[in-house]
Amino acid sequence: MFNKRTKIKQLLNEASIGKETTVMGWVRTFRNNQFIALNDGSTNNNLQIVVELGLADEATLKRITTGASIKATGVLVESLGKGQKVELKATAIEILGDCDPEKYPLQPKKHSLEFLREIAHLRFRTNTFGAVFRVRHALAFAVHQFFNQKGFVYLHTPIITASDAEGAGEMFQVTTLPLNNLPKQSNGTIDFSDDFFGKATNLTVSGQLEGELGATAFSEIYTFGPTFRAENSNTARHLAEFWMIEPEMAFNDLEDNMNLAEEFIKYIIGYALKNNSEDIEFLDARLKEEEKSLPQDKRSEFGLIEKLEFVLNNAFERITYTEAIDILLNSSHYKKKKFKYEVSWGIDMQSEHERYLVEKHFKRPVIVTDYPKDIKAFYMRQNDDGKTVAAMDILAPGIGEIVGGSQREERLEKLETRMKEMHIPAEEMNWYLDTRRFGSVPHAGFGLGFERMVLFVTGMTNIRDVIPFARTPKNCEF
Ligand code: 4AD
Ligand code: MG
């Protein structure tokens, strides 16, 4: 058996002096031919390994370079050096894999996030990305724990579908047809009958519609999977492939939906704060350092941990879309013509508007409800005013929209009428409409963009830095 090792995190936590232990990991630095800082990814804290004179020959010492992997056995002793309580006094050192320092791109110095994005296959080995992806893991785990504790069923909705859930038409097509010689129908359009599925298909933009089928049997389900959007938005908040959590609840109205979303967000933040405090403290310090180079007015008002604790301990603001527009129209920002995009009832709020509401006006997460029906999807429940739908978006400081959801239209006739108005082919959606034909119930749900949540909790500012391998327009490396 090879894996007779103790993880560094456990070793540092227990700090059992005198214990004989084996560790394995990657060398971060090697000082004075004597002190190795070893990291195995379990924590950002390195284990100091002391290589006493005579333990290893000259040739072996030369191979202990930044990035090399080693196995070290020794005894845990109290450390006299600064920065650590314990260190490993080595009795044996074995090189597992060499790393040519001339060629290794990760030097023991600060690299820019842009540079690290280009070597995303190696960036997990840095402190920043070590912390970010351990926090990402914790958040994912907390998602499952939250819903499992509440008795929700985790439903795996399909990745390949023939429907466009959001009706937004921003889909990646899936086909096995020869692209250089597409079969055509007599009217010139593509003949999909020879395609793999015998019809046009695409990658899913949302698991919601299938989620609704589950909710109208299990009462409460959630999905957590990759979703794909071919929107050509090259921003720090958009990915072409992102992960989304979509709970769907029968017997819920818009208010139940908001309550669940708020509880859920607070739960996963609380989980990460409690279980990943070391990493979040590291990210908090990183952010403070990063912001030192910014002008005063561009810096965050709160530190990362302060911000997360504030969100945990305060109710989200809840306002209607109509109230939001009024706030914007009455703001001095608007009067001084500081918004780039127009403000009037009916607009799809731009990120500058959302951020004004959250960061300048309320200074906390805001849930905006009851949007104009014309800017929202066909499945949202129509309000009695004939103009708005029972939608809700949650806007978060520094991020903008983090959740989008709604109460669903459960009345068959109203749904069919709306689909007709929006040119959604009802014949292809019979399976969906069946939920409204056979024991329809009031129900609601929402989608949380997982990467936007990870941005919020880690204080990172570019969405490319919180997913292992980002897919964005003109970029599909690794
Ligand atoms: O608001 P959206 O489009 O809502 C839906 O897809 C609904 N079917 C959800 C539901 O009710 N079950 O997307 C939901 C969330 C957004 O609020 C945002 O956080 C995230 O998904 N999102 C993206 N994240 C990263 N990159 C993109 N291109 C995103 N598009 C949406
Ligand atoms: Mg949305």
Short mmCIF file of C-alpha atoms in Angstrom, two decimals, residues 321 325 342-349 371-372 374-375:
data_model
loop_
_atom_site.label_atom_id
_atom_site.label_comp_id
_atom_site.label_asym_id
_atom_site.label_seq_id
_atom_site.Cartn_x
_atom_site.Cartn_y
_atom_site.Cartn_z
CA TYR A 321 -40.21 46.04 -9.82
CA ILE A 325 -38.10 51.81 -11.02
CA GLU A 342 -32.58 54.59 -19.92
CA VAL A 343 -34.89 54.11 -16.93
CA SER A 344 -38.63 53.72 -17.41
CA TRP A 345 -41.31 51.21 -16.45
CA GLY A 346 -40.92 48.20 -18.73
CA ILE A 347 -37.13 48.16 -19.12
CA ASP A 348 -35.11 45.05 -18.45
CA MET A 349 -32.93 46.53 -15.69
CA TYR A 371 -41.71 42.21 -13.19
CA PRO A 372 -43.45 43.27 -16.42
CA ASP A 374 -43.06 41.14 -21.47
CA ILE A 375 -39.50 40.81 -20.19
#
